[in-house]
Structure formats: structure tokens, C-alpha cells
mmCIF file of N, CA and C in Angstrom:
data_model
loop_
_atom_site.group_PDB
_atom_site.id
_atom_site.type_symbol
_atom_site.label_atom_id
_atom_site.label_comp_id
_atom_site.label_asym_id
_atom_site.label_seq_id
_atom_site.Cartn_x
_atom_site.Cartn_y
_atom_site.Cartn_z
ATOM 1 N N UNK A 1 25.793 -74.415 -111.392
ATOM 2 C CA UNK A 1 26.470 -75.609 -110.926
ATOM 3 C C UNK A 1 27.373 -76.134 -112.037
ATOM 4 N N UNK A 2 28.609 -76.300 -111.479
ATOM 5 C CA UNK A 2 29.929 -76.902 -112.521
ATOM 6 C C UNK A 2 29.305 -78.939 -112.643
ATOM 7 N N UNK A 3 29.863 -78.948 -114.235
ATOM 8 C CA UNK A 3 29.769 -80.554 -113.819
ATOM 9 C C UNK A 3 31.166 -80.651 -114.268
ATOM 10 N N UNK A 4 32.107 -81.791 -114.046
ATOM 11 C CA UNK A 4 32.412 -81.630 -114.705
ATOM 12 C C UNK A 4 32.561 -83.396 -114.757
ATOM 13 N N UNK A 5 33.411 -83.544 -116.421
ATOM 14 C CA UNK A 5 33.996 -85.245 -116.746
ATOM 15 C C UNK A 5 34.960 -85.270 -117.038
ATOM 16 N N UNK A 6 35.457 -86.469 -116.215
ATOM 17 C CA UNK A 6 36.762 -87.362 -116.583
ATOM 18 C C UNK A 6 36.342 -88.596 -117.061
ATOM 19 N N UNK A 7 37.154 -88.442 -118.369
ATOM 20 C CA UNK A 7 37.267 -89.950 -119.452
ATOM 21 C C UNK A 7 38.553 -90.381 -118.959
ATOM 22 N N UNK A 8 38.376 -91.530 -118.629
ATOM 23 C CA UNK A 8 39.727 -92.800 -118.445
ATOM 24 C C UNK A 8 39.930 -93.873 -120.266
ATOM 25 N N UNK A 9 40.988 -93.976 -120.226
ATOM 26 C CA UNK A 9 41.127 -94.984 -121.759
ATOM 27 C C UNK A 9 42.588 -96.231 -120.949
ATOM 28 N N UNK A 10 42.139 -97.155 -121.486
ATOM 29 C CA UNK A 10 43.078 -98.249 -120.921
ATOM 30 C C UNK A 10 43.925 -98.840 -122.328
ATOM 31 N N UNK A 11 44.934 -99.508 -122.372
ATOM 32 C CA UNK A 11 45.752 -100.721 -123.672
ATOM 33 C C UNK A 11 46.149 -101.783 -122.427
ATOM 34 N N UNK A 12 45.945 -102.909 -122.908
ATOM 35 C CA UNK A 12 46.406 -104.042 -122.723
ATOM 36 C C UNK A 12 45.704 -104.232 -121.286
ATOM 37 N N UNK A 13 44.581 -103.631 -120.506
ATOM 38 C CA UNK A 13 44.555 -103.816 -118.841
ATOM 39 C C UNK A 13 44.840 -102.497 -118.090
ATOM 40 N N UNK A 14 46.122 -101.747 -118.782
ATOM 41 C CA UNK A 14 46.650 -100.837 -117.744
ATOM 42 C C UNK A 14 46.360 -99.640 -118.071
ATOM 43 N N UNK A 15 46.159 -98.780 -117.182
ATOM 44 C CA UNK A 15 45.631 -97.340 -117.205
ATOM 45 C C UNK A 15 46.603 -96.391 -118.488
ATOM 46 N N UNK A 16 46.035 -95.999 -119.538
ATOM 47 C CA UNK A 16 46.625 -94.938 -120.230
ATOM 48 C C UNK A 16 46.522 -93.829 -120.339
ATOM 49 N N UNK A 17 45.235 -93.084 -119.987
ATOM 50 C CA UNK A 17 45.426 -91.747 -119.793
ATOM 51 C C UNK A 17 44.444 -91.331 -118.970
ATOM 52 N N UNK A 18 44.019 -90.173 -118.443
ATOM 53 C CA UNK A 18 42.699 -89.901 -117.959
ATOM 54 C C UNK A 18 42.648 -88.208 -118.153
ATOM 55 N N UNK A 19 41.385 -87.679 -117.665
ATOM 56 C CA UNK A 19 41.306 -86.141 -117.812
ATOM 57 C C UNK A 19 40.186 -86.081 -118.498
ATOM 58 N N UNK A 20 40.094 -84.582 -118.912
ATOM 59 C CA UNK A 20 39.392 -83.582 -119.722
ATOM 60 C C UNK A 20 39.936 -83.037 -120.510
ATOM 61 N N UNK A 21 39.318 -81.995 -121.241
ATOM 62 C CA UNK A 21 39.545 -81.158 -122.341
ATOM 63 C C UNK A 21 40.828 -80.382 -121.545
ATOM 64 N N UNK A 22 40.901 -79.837 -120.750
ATOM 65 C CA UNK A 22 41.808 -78.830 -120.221
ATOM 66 C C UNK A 22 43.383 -79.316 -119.487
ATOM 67 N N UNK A 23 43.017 -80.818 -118.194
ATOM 68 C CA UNK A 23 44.118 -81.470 -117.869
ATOM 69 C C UNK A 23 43.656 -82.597 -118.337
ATOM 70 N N UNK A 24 45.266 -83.203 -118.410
ATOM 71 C CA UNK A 24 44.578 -84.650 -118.253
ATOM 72 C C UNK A 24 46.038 -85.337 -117.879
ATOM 73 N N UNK A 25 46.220 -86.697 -117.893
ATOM 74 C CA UNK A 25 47.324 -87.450 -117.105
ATOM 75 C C UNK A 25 47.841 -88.577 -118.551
ATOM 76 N N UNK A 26 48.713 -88.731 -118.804
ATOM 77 C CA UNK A 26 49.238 -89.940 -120.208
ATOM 78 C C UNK A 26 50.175 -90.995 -119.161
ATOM 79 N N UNK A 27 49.611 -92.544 -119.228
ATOM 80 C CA UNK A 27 50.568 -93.410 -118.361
ATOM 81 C C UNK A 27 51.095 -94.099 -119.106
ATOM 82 N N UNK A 28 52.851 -94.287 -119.221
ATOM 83 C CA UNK A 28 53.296 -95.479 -119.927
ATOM 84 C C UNK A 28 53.785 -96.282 -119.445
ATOM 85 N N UNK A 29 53.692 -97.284 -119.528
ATOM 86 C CA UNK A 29 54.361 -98.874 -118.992
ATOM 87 C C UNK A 29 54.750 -99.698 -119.628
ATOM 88 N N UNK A 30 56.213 -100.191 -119.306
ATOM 89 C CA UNK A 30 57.216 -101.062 -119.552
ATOM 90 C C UNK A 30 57.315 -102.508 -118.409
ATOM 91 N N UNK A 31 57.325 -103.347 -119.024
ATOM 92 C CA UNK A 31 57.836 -104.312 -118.908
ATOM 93 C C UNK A 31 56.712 -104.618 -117.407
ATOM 94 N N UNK A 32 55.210 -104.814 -117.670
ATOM 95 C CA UNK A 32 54.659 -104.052 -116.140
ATOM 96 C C UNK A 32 54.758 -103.826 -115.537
ATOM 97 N N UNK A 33 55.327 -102.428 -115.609
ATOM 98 C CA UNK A 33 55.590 -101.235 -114.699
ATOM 99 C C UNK A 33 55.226 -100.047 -115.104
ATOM 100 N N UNK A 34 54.765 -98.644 -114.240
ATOM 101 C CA UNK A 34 54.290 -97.551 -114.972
ATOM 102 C C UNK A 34 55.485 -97.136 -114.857
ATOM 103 N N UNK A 35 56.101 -96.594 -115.652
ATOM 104 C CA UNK A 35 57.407 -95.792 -115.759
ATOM 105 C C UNK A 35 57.067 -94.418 -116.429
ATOM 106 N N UNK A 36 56.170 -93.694 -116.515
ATOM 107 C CA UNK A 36 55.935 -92.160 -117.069
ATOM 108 C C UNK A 36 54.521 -91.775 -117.331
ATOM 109 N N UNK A 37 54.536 -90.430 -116.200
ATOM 110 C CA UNK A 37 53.249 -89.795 -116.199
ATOM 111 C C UNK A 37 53.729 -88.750 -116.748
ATOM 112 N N UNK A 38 52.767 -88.474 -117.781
ATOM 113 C CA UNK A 38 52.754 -86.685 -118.030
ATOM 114 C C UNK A 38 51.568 -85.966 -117.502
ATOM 115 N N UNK A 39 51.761 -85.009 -117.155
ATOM 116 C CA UNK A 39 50.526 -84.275 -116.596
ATOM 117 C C UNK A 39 50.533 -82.914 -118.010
ATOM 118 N N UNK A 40 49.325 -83.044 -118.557
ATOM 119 C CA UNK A 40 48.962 -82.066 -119.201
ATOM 120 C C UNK A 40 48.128 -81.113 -119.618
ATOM 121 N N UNK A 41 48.617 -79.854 -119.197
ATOM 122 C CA UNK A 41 47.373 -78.668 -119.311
ATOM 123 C C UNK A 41 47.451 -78.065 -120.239
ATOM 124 N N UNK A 42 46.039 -77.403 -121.187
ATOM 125 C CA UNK A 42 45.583 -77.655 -122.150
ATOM 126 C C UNK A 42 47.089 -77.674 -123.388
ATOM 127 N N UNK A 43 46.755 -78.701 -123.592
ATOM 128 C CA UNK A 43 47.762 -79.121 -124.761
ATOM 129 C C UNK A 43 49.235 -79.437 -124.585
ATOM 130 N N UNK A 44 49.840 -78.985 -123.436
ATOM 131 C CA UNK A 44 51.483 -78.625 -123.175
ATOM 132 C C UNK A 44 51.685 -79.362 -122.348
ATOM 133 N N UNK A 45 52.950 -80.209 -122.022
ATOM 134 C CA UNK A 45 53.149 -81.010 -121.160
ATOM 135 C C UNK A 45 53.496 -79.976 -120.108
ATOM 136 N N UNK A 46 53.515 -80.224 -118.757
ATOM 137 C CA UNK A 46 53.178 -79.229 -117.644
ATOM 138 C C UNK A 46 54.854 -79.997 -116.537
ATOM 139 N N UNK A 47 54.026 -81.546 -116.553
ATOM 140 C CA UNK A 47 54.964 -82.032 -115.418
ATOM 141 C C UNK A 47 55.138 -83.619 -116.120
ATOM 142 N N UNK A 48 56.261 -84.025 -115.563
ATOM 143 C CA UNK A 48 56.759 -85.522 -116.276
ATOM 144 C C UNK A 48 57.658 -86.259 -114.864
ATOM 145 N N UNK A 49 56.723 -87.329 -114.570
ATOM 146 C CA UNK A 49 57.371 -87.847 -113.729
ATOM 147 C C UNK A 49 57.702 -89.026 -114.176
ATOM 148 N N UNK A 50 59.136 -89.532 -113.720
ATOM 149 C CA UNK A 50 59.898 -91.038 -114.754
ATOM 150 C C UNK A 50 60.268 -91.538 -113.506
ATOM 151 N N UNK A 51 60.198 -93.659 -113.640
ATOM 152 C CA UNK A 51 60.066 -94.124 -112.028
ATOM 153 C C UNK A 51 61.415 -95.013 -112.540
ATOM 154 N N UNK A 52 61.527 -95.051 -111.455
ATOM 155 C CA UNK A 52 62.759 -96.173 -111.923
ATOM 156 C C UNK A 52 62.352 -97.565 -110.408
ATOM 157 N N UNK A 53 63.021 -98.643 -111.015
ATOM 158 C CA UNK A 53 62.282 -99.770 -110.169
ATOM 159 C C UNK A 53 63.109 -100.878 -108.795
ATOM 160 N N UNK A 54 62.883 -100.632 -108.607
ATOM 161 C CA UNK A 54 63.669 -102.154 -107.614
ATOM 162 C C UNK A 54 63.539 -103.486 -107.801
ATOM 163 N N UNK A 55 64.215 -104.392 -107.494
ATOM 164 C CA UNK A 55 63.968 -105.626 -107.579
ATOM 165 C C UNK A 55 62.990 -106.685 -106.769
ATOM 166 N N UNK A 56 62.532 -105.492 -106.256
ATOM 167 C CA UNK A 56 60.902 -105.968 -105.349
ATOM 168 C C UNK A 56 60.036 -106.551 -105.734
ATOM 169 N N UNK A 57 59.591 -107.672 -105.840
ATOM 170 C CA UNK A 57 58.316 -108.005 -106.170
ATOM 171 C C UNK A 57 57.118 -107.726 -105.665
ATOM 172 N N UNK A 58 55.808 -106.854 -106.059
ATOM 173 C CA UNK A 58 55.352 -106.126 -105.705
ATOM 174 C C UNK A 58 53.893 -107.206 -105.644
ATOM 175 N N UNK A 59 54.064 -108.012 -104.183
ATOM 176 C CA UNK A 59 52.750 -108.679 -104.349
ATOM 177 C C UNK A 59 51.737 -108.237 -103.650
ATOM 178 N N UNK A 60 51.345 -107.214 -103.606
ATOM 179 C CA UNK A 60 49.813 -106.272 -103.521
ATOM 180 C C UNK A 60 49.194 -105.893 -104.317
ATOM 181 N N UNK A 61 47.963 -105.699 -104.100
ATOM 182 C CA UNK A 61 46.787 -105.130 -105.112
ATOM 183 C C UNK A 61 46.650 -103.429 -105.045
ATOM 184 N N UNK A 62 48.233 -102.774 -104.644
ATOM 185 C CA UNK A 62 48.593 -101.524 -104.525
ATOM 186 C C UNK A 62 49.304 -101.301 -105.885
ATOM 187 N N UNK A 63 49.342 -100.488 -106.583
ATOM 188 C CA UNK A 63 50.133 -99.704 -107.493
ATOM 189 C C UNK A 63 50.748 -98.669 -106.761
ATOM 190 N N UNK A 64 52.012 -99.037 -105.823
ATOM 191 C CA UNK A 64 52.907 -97.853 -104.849
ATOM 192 C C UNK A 64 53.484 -96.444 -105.601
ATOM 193 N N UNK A 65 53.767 -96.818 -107.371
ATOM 194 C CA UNK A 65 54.216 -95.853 -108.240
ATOM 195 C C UNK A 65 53.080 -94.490 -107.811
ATOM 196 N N UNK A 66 51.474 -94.967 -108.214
ATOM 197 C CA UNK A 66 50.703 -94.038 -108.135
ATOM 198 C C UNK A 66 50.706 -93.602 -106.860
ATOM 199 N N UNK A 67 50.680 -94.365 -105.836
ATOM 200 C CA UNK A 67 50.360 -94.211 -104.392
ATOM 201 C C UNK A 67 51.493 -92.857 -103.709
ATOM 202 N N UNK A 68 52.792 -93.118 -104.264
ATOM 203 C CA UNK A 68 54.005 -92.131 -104.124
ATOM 204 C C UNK A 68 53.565 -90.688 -104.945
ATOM 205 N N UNK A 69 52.943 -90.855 -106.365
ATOM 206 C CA UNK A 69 53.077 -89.538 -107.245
ATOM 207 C C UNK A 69 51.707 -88.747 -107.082
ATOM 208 N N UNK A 70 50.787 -89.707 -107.608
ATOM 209 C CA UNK A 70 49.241 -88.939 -107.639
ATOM 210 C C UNK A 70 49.077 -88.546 -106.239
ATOM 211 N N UNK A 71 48.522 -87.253 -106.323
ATOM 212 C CA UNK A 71 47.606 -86.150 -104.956
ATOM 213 C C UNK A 71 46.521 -86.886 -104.287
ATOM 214 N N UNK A 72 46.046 -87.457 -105.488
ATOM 215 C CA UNK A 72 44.671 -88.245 -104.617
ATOM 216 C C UNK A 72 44.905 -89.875 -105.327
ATOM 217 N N UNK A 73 45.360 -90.242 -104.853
ATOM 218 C CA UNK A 73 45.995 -91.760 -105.270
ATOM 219 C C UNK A 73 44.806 -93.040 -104.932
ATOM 220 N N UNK A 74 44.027 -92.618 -103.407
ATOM 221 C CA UNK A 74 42.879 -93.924 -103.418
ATOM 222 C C UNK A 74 41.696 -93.333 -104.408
ATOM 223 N N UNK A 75 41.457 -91.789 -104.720
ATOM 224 C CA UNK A 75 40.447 -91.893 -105.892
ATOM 225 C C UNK A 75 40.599 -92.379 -107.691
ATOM 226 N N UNK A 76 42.358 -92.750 -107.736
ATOM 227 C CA UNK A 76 42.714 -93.054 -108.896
ATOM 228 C C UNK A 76 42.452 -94.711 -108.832
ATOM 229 N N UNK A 77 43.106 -95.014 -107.713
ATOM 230 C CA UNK A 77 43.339 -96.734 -107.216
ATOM 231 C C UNK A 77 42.179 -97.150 -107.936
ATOM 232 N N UNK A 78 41.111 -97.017 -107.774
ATOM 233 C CA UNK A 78 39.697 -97.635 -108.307
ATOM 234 C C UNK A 78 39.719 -98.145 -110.156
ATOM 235 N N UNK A 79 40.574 -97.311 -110.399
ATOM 236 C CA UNK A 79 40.409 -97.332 -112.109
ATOM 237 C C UNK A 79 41.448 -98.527 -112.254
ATOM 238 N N UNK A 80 42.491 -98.722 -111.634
ATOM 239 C CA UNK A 80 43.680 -99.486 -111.891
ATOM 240 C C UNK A 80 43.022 -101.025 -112.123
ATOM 241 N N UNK A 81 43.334 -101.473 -113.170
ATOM 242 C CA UNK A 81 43.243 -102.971 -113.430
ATOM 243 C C UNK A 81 44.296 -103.473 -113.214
ATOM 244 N N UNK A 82 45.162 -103.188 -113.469
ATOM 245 C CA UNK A 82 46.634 -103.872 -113.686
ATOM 246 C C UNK A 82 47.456 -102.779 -113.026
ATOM 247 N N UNK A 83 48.411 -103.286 -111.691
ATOM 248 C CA UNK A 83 48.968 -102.516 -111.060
ATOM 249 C C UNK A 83 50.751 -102.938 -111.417
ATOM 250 N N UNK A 84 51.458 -102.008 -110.988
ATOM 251 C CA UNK A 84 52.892 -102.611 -111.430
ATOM 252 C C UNK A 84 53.313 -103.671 -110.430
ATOM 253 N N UNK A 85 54.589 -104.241 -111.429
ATOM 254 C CA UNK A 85 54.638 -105.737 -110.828
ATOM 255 C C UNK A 85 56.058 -105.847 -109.741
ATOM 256 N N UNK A 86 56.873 -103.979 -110.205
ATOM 257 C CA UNK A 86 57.751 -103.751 -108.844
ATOM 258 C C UNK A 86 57.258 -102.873 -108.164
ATOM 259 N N UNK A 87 58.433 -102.852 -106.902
ATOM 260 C CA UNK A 87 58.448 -101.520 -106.105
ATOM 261 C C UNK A 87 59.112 -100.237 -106.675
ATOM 262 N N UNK A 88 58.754 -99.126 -106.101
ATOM 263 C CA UNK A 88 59.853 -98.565 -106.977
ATOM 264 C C UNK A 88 60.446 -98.201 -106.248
ATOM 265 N N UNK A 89 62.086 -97.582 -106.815
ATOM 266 C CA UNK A 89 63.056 -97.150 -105.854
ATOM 267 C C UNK A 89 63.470 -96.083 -106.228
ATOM 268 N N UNK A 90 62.826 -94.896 -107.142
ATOM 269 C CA UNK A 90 63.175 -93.787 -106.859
ATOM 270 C C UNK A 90 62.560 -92.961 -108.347
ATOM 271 N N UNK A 91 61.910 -91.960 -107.935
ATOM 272 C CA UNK A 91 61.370 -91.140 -109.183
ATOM 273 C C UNK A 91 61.965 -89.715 -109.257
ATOM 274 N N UNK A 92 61.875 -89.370 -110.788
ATOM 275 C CA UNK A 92 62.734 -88.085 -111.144
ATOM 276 C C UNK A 92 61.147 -87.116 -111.747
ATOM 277 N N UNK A 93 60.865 -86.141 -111.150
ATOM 278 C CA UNK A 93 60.178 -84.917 -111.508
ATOM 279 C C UNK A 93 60.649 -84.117 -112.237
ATOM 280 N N UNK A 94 60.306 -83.629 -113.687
ATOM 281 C CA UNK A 94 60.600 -82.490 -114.599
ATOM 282 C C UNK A 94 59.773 -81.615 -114.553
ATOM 283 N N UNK A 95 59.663 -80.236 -114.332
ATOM 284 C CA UNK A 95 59.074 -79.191 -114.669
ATOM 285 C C UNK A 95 59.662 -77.985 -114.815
ATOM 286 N N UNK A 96 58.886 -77.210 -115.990
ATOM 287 C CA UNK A 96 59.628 -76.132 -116.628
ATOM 288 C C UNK A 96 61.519 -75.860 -116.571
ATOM 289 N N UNK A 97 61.360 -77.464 -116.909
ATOM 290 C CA UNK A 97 63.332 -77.756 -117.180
ATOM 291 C C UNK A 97 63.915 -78.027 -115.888
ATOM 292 N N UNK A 98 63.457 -77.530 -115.054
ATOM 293 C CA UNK A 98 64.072 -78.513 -113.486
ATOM 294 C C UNK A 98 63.670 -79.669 -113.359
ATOM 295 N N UNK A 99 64.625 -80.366 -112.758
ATOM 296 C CA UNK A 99 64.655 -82.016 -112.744
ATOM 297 C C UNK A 99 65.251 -82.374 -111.462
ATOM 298 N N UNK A 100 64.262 -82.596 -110.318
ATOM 299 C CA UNK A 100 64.729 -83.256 -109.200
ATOM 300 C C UNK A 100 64.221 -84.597 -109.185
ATOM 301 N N UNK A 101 65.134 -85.632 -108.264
ATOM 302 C CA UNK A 101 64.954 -87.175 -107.995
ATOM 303 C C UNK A 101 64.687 -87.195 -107.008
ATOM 304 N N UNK A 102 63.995 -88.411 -106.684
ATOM 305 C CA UNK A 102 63.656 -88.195 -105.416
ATOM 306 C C UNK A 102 63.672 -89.957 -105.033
ATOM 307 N N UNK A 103 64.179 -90.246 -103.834
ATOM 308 C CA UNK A 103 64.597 -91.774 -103.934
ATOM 309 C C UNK A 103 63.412 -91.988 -102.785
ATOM 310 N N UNK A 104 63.490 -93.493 -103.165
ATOM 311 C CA UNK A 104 62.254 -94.540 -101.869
ATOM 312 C C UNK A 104 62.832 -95.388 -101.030
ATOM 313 N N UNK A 105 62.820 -95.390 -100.088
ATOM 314 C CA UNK A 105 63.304 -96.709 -99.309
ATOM 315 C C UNK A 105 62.002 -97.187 -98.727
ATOM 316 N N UNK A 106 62.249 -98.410 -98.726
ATOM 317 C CA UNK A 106 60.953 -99.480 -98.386
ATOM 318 C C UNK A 106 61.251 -100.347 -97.470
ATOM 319 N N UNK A 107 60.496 -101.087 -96.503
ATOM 320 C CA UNK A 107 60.681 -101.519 -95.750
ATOM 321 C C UNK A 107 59.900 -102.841 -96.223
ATOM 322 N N UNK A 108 60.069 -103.843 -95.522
ATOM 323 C CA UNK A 108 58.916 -105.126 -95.796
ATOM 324 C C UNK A 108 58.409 -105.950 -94.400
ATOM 325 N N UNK A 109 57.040 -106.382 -94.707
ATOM 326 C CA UNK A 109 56.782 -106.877 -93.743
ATOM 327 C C UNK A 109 56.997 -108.441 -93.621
ATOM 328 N N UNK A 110 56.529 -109.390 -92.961
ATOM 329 C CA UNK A 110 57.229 -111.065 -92.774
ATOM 330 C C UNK A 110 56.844 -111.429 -94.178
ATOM 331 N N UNK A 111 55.483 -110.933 -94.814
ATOM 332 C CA UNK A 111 55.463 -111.667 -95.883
ATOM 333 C C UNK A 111 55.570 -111.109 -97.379
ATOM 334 N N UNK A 112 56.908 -110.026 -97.067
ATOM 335 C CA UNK A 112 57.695 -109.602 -98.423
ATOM 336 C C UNK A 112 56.710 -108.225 -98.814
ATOM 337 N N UNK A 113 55.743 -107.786 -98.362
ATOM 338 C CA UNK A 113 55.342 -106.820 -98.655
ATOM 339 C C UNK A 113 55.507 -105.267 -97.812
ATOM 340 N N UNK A 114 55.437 -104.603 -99.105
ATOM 341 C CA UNK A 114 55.620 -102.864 -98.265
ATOM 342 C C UNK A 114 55.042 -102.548 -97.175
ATOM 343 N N UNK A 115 55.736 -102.469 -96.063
ATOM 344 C CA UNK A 115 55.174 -102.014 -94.797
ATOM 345 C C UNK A 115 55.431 -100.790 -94.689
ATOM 346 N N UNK A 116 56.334 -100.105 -94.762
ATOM 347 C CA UNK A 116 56.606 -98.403 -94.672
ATOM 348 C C UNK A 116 57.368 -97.945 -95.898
ATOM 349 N N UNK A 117 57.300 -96.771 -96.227
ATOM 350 C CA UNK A 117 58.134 -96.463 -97.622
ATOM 351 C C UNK A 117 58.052 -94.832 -96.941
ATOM 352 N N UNK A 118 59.040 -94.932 -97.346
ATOM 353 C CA UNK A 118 59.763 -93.014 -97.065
ATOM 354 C C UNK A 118 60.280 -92.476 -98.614
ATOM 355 N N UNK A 119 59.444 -91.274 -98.740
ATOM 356 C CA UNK A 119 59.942 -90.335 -100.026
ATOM 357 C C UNK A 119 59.324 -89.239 -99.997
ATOM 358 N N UNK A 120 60.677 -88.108 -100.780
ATOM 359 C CA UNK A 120 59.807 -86.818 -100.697
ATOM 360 C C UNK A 120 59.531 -86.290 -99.338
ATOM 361 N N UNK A 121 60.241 -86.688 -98.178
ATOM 362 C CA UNK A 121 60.174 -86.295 -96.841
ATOM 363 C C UNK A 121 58.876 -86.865 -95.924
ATOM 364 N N UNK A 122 58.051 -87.639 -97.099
ATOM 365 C CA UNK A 122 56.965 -87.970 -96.434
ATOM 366 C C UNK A 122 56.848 -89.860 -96.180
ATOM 367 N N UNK A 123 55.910 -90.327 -94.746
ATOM 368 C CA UNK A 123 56.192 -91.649 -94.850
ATOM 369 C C UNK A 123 54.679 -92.437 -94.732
ATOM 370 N N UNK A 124 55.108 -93.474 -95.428
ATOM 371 C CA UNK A 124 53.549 -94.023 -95.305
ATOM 372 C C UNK A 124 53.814 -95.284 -94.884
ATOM 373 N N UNK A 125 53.145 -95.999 -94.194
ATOM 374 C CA UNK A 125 53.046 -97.161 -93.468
ATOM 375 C C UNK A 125 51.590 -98.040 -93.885
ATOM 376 N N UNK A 126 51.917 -99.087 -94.252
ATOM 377 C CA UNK A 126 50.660 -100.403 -94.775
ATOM 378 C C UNK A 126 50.484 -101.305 -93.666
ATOM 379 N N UNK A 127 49.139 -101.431 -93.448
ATOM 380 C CA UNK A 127 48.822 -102.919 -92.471
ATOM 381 C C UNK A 127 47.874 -103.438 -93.362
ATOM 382 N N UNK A 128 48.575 -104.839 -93.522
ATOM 383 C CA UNK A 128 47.761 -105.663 -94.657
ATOM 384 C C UNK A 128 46.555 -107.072 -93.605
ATOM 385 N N UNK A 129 45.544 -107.110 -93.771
ATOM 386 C CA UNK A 129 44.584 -107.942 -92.939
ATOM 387 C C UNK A 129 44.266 -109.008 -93.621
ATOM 388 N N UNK A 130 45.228 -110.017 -93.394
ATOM 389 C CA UNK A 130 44.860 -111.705 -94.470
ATOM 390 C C UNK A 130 43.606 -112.429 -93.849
#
């Protein structure tokens, strides 16, 4: 039987890295916002995703940056203390020297929050229960 562990490390509230010995994830944030994941396998940066932001004010207890990039985004959600404070409007993917962008359009619902967001060909839709 495999076990295996993931160590999470936080600065200031907000998520900074997570993983193991082999992968692991580095988050940086500006101005609160995550603006750069590296994904890294053993030792080498692998993949680098950079967000760029909108003028959205992002009043949910969603971090949409992660929700758009990470594979499994509600098993990360749990760790997040501090989520970013925009929407974003469009992220650029690097790997092995290719660099595609990829833009967001967002929709809002009556009370200013993300109701649908389209990216990457894929769409996700929020119903928020006050």
C-alpha cells in the first residue's frame, strides 16, 4: 500500500506552495491576487501559469484563479485562507517554451458576483444560496 504526503506552507494567509518530494505547486501573489503557479517535477519547473486580472471585485469565498487552473480545484479550495481579491480575465500557460493565453469572460449575477465564466472552451456556472 502507497501512502503518500502533501505538505502545504502559507506567508502572510495565502497559499505558497504545496506537494512532495517529486511534484509540487509554488503560488505567488501580488497585490492580493495569485498571479503565478509553477508546477514542479522533481526539481525542474514543468508548467508556469501567469493570471492577469480584471477590475472585478471578487466578493466570494471562491478563489476563481484556482477554480479556472487547478485539475482538482474543490480539493485545493479547503487549504485557501485568503482567496484573490479580483476576477481574472485571462491566463497565459508556458510549457517546454510554448506559451498559449487563454482569455475569461465572466458574467455576473444581481449581486456583482460570478455567475458563469467561459475559458479554455470550458464553462462553469455558480448559484450562490444567501
Amino acid at each position: 500500500e502507497d501512502v503518500y504526503t502533501t505538505n502545504y506552507s502559507y506567508k502572510g494567509g495565502f497559499l505558497a506552495s504545496m506537494g512532495d518530494e517529486e511534484f509540487s505547486e509554488t503560488y505567488t501573489w501580488s497585490n492580493n491576487n495569485l498571479t503565478t503557479i509553477q508546477e514542479i517535477y522533481d526539481g525542474e519547473i514543468d508548467e508556469t501559469f501567469a493570471v492577469a486580472y480584471s477590475d472585478i471585485d471578487n466578493n466570494t469565498n471562491i478563489d476563481f484563479t484556482i477554480w479556472l487552473i487547478d485539475e482538482d480545484p474543490t480539493a485545493l479550495q479547503q487549504f485557501i485562507t485568503n482567496v484573490s481579491k479580483k476576477i481574472p480575465s485571462s491566463y497565459t500557460i508556458t510549457e517546454d517554451g510554448d506559451t498559449d493565453k487563454v482569455e475569461v469572460t465572466t458574467s455576473l449575477d444581481e449581486k456583482g458576483r460570478p455567475a458563469k465564466m467561459t475559458a479554455n472552451g470550458d464553462t462553469y456556472t455558480f448559484e450562490y444560496y444567501d
